[in-house]
mmCIF file of C-alpha atoms and ligand atoms in Angstrom:
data_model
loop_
_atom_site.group_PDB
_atom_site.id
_atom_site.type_symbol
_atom_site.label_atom_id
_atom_site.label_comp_id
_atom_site.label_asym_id
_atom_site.label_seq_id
_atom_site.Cartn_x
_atom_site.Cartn_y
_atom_site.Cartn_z
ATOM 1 C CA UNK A 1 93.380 17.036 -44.087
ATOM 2 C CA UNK A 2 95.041 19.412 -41.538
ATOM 3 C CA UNK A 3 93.680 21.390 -38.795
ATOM 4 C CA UNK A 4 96.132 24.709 -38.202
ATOM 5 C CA UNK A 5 95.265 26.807 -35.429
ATOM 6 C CA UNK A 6 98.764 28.958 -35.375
ATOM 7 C CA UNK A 7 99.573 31.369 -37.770
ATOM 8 C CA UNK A 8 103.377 30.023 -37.427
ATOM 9 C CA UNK A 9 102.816 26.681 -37.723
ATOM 10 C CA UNK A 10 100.629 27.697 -41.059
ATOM 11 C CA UNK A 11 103.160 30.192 -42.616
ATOM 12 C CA UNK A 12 106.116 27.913 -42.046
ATOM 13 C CA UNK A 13 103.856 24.922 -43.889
ATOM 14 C CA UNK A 14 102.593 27.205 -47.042
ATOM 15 C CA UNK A 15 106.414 28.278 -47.531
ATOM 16 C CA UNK A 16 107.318 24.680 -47.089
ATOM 17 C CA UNK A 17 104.553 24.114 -50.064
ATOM 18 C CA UNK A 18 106.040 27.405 -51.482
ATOM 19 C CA UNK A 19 109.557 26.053 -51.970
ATOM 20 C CA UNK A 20 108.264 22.891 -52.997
ATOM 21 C CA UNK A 21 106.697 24.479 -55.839
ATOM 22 C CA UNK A 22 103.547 23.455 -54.643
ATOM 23 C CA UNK A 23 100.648 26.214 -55.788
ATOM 24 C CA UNK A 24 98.671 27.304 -52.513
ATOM 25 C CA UNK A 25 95.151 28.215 -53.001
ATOM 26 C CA UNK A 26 93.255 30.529 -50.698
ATOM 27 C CA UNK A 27 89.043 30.324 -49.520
ATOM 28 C CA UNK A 28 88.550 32.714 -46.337
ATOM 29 C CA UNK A 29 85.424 31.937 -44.962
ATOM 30 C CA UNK A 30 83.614 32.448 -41.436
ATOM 31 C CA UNK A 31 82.681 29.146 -41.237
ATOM 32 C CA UNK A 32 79.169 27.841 -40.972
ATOM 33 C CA UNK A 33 79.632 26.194 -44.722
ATOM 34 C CA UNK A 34 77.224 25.506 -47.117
ATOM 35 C CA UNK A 35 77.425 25.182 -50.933
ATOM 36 C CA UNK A 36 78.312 28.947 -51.471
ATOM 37 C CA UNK A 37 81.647 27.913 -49.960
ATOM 38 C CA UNK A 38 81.821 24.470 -51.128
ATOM 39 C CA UNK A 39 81.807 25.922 -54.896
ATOM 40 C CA UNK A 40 84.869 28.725 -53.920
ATOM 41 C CA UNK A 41 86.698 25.282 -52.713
ATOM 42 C CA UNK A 42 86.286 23.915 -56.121
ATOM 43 C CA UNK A 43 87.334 26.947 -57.947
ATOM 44 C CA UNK A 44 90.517 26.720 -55.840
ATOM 45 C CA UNK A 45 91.042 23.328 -56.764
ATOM 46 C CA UNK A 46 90.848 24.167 -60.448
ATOM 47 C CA UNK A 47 93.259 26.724 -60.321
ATOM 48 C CA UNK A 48 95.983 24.974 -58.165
ATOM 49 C CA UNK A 49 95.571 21.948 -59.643
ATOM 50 C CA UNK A 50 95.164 18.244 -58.129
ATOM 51 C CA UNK A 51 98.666 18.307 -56.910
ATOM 52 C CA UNK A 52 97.893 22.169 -55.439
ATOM 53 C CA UNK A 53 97.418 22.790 -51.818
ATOM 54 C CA UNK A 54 93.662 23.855 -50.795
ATOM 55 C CA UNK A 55 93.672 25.735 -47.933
ATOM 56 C CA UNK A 56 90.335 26.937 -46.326
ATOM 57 C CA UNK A 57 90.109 29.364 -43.281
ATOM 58 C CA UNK A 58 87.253 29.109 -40.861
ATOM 59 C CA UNK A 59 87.516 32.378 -38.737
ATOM 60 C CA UNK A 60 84.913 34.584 -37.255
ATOM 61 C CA UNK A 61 86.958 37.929 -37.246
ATOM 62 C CA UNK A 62 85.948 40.121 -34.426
ATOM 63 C CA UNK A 63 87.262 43.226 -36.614
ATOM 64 C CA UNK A 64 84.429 43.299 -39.018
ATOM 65 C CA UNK A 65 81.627 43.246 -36.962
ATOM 66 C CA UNK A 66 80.122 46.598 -34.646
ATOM 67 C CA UNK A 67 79.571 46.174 -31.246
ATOM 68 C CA UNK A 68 75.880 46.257 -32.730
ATOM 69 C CA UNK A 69 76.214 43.280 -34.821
ATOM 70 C CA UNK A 70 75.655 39.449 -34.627
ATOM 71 C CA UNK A 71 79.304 38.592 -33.567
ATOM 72 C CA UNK A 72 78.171 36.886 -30.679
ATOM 73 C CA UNK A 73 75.847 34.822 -32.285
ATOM 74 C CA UNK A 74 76.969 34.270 -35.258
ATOM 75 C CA UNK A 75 76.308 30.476 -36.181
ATOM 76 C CA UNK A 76 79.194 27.739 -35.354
ATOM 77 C CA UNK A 77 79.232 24.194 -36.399
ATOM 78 C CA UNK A 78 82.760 23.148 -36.370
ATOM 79 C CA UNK A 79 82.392 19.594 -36.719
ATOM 80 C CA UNK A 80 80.003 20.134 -39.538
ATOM 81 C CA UNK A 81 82.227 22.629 -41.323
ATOM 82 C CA UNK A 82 85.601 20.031 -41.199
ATOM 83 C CA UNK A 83 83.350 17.332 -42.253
ATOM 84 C CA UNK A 84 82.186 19.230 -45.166
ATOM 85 C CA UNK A 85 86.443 19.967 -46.145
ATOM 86 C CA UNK A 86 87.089 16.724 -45.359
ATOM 87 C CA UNK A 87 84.322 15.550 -48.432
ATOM 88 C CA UNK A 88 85.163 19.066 -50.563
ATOM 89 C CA UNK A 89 88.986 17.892 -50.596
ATOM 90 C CA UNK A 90 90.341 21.085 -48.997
ATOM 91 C CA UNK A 91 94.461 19.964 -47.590
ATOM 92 C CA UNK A 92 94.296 22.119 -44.471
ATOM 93 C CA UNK A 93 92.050 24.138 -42.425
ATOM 94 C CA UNK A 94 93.389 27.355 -41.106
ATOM 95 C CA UNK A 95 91.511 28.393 -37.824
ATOM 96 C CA UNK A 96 93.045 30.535 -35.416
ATOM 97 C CA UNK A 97 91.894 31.930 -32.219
ATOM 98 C CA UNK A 98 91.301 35.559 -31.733
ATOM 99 C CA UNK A 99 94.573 35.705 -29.257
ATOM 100 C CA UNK A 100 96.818 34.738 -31.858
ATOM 101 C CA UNK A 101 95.119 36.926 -34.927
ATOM 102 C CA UNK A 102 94.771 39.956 -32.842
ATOM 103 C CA UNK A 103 97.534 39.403 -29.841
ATOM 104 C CA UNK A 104 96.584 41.836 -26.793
ATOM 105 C CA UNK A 105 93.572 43.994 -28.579
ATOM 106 C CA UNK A 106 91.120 43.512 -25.491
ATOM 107 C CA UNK A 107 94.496 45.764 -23.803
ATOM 108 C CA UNK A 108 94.745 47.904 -26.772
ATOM 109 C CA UNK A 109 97.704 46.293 -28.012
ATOM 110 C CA UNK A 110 97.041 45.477 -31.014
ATOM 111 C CA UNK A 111 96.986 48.916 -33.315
ATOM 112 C CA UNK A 112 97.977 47.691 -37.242
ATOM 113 C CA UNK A 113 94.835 47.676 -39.802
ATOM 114 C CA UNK A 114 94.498 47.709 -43.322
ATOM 115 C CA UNK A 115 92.555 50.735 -44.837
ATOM 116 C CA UNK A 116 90.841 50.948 -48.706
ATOM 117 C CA UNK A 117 89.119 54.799 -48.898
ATOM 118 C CA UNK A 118 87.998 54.555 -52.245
ATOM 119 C CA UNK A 119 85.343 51.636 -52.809
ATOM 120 C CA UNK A 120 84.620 50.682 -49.247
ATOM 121 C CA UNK A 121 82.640 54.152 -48.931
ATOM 122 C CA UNK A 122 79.168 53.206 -50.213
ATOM 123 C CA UNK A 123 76.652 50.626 -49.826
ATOM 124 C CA UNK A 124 77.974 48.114 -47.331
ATOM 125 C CA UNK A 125 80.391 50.609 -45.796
ATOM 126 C CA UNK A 126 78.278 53.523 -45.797
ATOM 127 C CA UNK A 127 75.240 51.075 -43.851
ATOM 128 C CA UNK A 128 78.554 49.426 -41.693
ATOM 129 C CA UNK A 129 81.211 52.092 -41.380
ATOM 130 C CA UNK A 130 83.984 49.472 -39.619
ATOM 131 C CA UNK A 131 83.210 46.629 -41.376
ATOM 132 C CA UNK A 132 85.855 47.057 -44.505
ATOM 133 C CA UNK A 133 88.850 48.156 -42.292
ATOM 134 C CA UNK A 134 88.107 44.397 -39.995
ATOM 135 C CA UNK A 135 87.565 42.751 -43.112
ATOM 136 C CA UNK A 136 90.871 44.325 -45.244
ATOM 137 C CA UNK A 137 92.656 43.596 -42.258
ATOM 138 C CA UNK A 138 91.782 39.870 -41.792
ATOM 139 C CA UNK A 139 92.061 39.301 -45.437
ATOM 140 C CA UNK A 140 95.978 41.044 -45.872
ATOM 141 C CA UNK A 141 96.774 38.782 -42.669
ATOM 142 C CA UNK A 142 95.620 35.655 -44.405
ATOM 143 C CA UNK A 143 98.040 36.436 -47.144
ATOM 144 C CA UNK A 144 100.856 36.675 -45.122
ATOM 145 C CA UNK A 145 100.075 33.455 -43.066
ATOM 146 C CA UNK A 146 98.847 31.151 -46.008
ATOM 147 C CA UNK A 147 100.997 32.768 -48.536
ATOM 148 C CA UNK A 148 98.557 31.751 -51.329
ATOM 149 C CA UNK A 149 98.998 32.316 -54.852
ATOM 150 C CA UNK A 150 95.754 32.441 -55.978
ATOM 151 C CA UNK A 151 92.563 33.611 -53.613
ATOM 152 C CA UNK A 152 89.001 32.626 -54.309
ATOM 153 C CA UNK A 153 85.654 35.458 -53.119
ATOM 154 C CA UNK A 154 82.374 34.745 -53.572
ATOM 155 C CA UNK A 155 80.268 37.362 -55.958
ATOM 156 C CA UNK A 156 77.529 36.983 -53.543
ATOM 157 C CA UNK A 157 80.101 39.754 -51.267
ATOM 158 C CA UNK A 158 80.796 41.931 -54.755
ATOM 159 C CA UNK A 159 82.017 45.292 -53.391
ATOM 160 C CA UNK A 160 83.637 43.102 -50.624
ATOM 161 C CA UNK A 161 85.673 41.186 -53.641
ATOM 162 C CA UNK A 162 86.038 44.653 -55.420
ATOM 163 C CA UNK A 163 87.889 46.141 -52.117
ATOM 164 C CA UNK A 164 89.866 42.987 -51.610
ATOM 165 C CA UNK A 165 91.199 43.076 -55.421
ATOM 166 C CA UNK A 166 91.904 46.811 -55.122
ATOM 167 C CA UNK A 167 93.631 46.277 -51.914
ATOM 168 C CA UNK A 168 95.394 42.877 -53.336
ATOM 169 C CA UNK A 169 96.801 45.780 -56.029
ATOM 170 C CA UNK A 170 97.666 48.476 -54.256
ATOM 171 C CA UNK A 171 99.605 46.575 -51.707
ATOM 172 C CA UNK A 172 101.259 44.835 -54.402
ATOM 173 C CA UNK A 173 100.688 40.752 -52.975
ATOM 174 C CA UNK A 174 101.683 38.319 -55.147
ATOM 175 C CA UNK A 175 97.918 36.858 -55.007
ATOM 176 C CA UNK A 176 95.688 36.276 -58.311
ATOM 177 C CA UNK A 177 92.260 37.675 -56.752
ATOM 178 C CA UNK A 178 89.230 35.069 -58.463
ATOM 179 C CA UNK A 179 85.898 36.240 -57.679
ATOM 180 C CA UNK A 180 83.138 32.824 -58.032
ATOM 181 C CA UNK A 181 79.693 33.384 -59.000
ATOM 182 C CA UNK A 182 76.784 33.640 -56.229
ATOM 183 C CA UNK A 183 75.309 30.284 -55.511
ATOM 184 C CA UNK A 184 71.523 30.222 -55.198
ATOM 185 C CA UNK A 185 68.634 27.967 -53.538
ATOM 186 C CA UNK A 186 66.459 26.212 -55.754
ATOM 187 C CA UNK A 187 63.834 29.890 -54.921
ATOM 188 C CA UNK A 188 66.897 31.994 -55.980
ATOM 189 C CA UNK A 189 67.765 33.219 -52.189
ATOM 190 C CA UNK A 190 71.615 33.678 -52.428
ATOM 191 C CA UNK A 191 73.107 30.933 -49.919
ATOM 192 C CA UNK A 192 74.510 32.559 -46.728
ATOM 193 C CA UNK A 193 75.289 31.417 -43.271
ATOM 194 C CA UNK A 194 72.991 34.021 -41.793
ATOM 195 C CA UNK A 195 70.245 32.555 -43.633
ATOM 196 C CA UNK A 196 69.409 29.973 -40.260
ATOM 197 C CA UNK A 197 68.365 33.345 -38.565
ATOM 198 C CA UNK A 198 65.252 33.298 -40.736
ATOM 199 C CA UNK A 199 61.947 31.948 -39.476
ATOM 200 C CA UNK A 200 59.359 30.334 -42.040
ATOM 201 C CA UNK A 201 57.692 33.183 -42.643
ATOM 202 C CA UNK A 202 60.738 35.487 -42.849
ATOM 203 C CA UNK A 203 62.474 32.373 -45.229
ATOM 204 C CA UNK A 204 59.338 32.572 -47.968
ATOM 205 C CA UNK A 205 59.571 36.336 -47.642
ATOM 206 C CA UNK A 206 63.564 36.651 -48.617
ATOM 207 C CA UNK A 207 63.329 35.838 -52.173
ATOM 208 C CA UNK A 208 62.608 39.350 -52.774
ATOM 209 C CA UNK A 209 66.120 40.239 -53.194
ATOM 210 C CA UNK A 210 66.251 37.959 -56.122
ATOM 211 C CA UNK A 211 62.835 39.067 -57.375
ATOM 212 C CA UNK A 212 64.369 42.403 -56.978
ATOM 213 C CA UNK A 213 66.966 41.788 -59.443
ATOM 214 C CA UNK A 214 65.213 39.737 -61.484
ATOM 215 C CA UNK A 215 62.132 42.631 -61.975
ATOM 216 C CA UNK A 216 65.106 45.305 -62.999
ATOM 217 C CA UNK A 217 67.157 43.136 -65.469
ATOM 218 C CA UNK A 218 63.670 42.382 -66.538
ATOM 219 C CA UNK A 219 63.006 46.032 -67.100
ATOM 220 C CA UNK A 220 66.473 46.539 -68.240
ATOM 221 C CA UNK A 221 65.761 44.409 -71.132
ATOM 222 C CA UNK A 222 62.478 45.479 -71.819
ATOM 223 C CA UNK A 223 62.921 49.435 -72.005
ATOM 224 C CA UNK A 224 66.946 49.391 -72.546
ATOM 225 C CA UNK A 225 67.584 52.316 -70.447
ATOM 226 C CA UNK A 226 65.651 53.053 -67.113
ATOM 227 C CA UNK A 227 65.531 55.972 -65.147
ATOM 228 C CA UNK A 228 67.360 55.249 -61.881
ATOM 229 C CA UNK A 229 65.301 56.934 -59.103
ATOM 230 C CA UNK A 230 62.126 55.237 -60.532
ATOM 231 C CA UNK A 231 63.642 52.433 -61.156
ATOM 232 C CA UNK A 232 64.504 52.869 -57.469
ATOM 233 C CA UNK A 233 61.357 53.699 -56.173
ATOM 234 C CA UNK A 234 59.241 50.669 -57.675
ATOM 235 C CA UNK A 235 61.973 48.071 -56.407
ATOM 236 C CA UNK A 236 61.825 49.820 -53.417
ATOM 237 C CA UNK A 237 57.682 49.347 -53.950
ATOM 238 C CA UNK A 238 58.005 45.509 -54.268
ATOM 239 C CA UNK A 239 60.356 45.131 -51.364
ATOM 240 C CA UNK A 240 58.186 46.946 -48.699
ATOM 241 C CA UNK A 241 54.768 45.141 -49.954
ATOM 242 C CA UNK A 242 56.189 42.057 -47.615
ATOM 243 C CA UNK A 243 55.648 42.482 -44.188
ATOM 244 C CA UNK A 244 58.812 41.514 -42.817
ATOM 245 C CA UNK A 245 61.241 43.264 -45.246
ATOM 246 C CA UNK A 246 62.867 46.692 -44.577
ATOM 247 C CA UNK A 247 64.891 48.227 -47.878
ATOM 248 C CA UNK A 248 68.818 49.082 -46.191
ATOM 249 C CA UNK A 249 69.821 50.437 -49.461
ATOM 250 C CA UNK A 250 69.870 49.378 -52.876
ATOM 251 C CA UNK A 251 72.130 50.958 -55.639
ATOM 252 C CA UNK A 252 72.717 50.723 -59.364
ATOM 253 C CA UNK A 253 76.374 52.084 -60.358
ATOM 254 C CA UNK A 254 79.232 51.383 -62.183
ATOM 255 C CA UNK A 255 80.713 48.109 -61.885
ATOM 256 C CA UNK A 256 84.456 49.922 -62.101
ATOM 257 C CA UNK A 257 84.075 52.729 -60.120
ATOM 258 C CA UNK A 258 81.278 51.820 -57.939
ATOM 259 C CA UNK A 259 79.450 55.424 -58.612
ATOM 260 C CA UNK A 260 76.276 55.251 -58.576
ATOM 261 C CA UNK A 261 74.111 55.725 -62.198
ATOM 262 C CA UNK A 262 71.258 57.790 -63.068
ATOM 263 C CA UNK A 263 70.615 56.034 -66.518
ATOM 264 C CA UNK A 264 70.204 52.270 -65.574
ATOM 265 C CA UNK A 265 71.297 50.482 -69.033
ATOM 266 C CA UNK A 266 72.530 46.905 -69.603
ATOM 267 C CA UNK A 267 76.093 46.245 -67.709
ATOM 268 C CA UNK A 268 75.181 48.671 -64.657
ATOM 269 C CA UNK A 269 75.766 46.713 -61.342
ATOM 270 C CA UNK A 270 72.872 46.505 -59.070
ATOM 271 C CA UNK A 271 73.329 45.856 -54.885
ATOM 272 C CA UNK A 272 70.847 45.672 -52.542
ATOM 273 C CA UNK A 273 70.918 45.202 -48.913
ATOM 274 C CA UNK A 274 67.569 43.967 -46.746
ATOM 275 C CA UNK A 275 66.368 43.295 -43.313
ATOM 276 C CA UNK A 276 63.880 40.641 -43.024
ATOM 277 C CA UNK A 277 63.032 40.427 -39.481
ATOM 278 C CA UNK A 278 66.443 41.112 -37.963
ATOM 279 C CA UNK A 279 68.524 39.724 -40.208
ATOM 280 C CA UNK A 280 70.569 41.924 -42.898
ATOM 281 C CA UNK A 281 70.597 40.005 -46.306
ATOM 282 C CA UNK A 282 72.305 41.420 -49.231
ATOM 283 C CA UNK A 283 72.266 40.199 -52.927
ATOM 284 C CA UNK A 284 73.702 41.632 -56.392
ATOM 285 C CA UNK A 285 74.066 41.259 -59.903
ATOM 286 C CA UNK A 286 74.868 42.195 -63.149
ATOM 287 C CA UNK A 287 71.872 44.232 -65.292
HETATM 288 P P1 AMP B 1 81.456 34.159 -45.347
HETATM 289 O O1 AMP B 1 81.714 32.865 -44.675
HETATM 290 O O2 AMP B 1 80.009 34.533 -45.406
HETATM 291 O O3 AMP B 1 82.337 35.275 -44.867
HETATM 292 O O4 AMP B 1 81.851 33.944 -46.864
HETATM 293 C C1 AMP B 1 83.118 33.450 -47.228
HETATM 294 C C2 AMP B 1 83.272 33.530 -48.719
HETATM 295 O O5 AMP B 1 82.224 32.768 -49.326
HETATM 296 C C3 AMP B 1 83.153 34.949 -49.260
HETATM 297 O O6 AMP B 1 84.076 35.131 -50.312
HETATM 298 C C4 AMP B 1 81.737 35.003 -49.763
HETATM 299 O O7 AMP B 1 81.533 35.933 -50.805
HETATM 300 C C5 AMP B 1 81.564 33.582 -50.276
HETATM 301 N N1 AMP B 1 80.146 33.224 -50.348
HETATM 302 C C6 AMP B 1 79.219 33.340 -49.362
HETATM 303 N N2 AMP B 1 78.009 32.966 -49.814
HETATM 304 C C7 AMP B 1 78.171 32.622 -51.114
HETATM 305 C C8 AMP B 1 77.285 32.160 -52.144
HETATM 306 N N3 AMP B 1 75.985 31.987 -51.931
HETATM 307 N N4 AMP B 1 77.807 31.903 -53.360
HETATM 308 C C9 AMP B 1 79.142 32.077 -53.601
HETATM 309 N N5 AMP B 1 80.011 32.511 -52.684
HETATM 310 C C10 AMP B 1 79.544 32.773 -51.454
#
């Protein structure tokens, strides 16, 4: 396995793959890995094949998180994370430095983003309004540098896999866009790096995003069609009875268009987004 830290050195390898006829094979990640990320590799592998090239990017990008956010402290484990590519059978590592993704931005130097205005307006971009443009950004980079022709999201991010494929379209790359489904604990808390935050008490108390969505497809089933805003209001019901949890938002729209419903029937996508404690846990899922 290789360890890339220049976006040169990368790009001239993936075309060297490229020319080879070698398939590349994409999984952007911000490190920290667990078996959310472990299951993306996989789906890579399947796609490009044994003889494919599996390339895995471990970067914390500055550009999606508000001076508010946990940037700083985001957790690291580099030594855990190549171990765990090393044993998932990812070829190279791509992870670059802030200097050489965003030469001179400290100076204001750097001044070339990547903007979706369509889907990145609700839910995660209405709660984190710069968070889309840092994460476009990052994302249309990474094509250009690993040249991949296939590039695997997790559903666990779904409107962050909806921009990407709208933004993989409209910019016309030459990437096929494969979105993975959400890998769970045994409790059915979605796996996420930002799940070490928790304490014991907060831990226990995060399954309500799953109970969440497992109470409406529940209801779904039951009644067929549900009103939306009460619908709404006893999720919202079950989320606040835990001490620690504080609803951020929690939508049920169109999986296409991302609008938001007022008739919740079978098919309607439901998001939710939760603090428990300090930490900002989202989930989704298919009603
Ligand atoms: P992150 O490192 O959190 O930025 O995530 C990198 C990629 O892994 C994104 O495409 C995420 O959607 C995906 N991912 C994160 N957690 C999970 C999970 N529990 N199941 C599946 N994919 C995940």
């Amino acid at each position: 396995m290789r360890s890339i830290s220049s976006p040169a050195v990368m790009q001239r390898l993936a075309l060297k793959q490229k020319r080879a006829g070698v398939p590349v094979g994409l999984v952007p990640t911000m490190g920290y890995l667990h078996a959310g990320h472990r299951s993306l590799v996989e789906e890579a592998r399947r796609r490009v094949g044994a003889s494919g090239w599996v390339v895995l990017s471990l970067y914390v990008n500055p550009t999606q998180f508000a001076p508010t956010e946990d940037l700083s402290k985001y957790p690291r484990d580099l030594k855990r994370d190549l171990a765990m590519c090393r044993e998932a059978g990812v070829d190279a590592v791509f992870m670059p430095s802030d200097a050489v993704m965003y030469p001179g931005r400290e100076e204001g130097r750097y001044s070339t983003y990547v903007v979706e205005e369509s889907l990145t307006r609700p839910m995660e971009g209405a709660s984190r309004p710069t968070h889309f443009r840092g994460v476009t950004t990052v994302v249309a980079k990474l094509f250009n540098i690993v040249l991949p022709e296939v590039a695997v999201f997790g559903a666990k991010d779904w409107q962050q896999a909806a921009v990407i494929s709208r933004m993989n379209r409209d910019m016309n790359f030459p990437v096929r866009i494969v979105v993975a489904p959400t890998v769970r604990e045994p409790d059915g808390l979605a796996m996420s790096s930002r799940n070490k935050y928790l304490d014991p008490t907060q831990r226990l108390q995060a399954t309500v995003l799953w109970e969440s969505l497992k109470s409406a497809r529940a209801e779904v089933k039951r009644n067929g069609t549900v009103d939306a805003a009460a619908l709404h209001a006893r999720l919202s019901a079950i989320i606040s009875a835990r001490s620690e949890a504080r609803l951020d938002y929690l939508e049920f729209f169109d999986p296409e268009t991302l609008q938001p419903v007022v008739e919740v029937t079978k098919g309607v996508q439901m998001a939710l987004a939760v603090f428990v404690g300090k930490t900002r846990l989202i989930d989704n899922g298919r009603l």
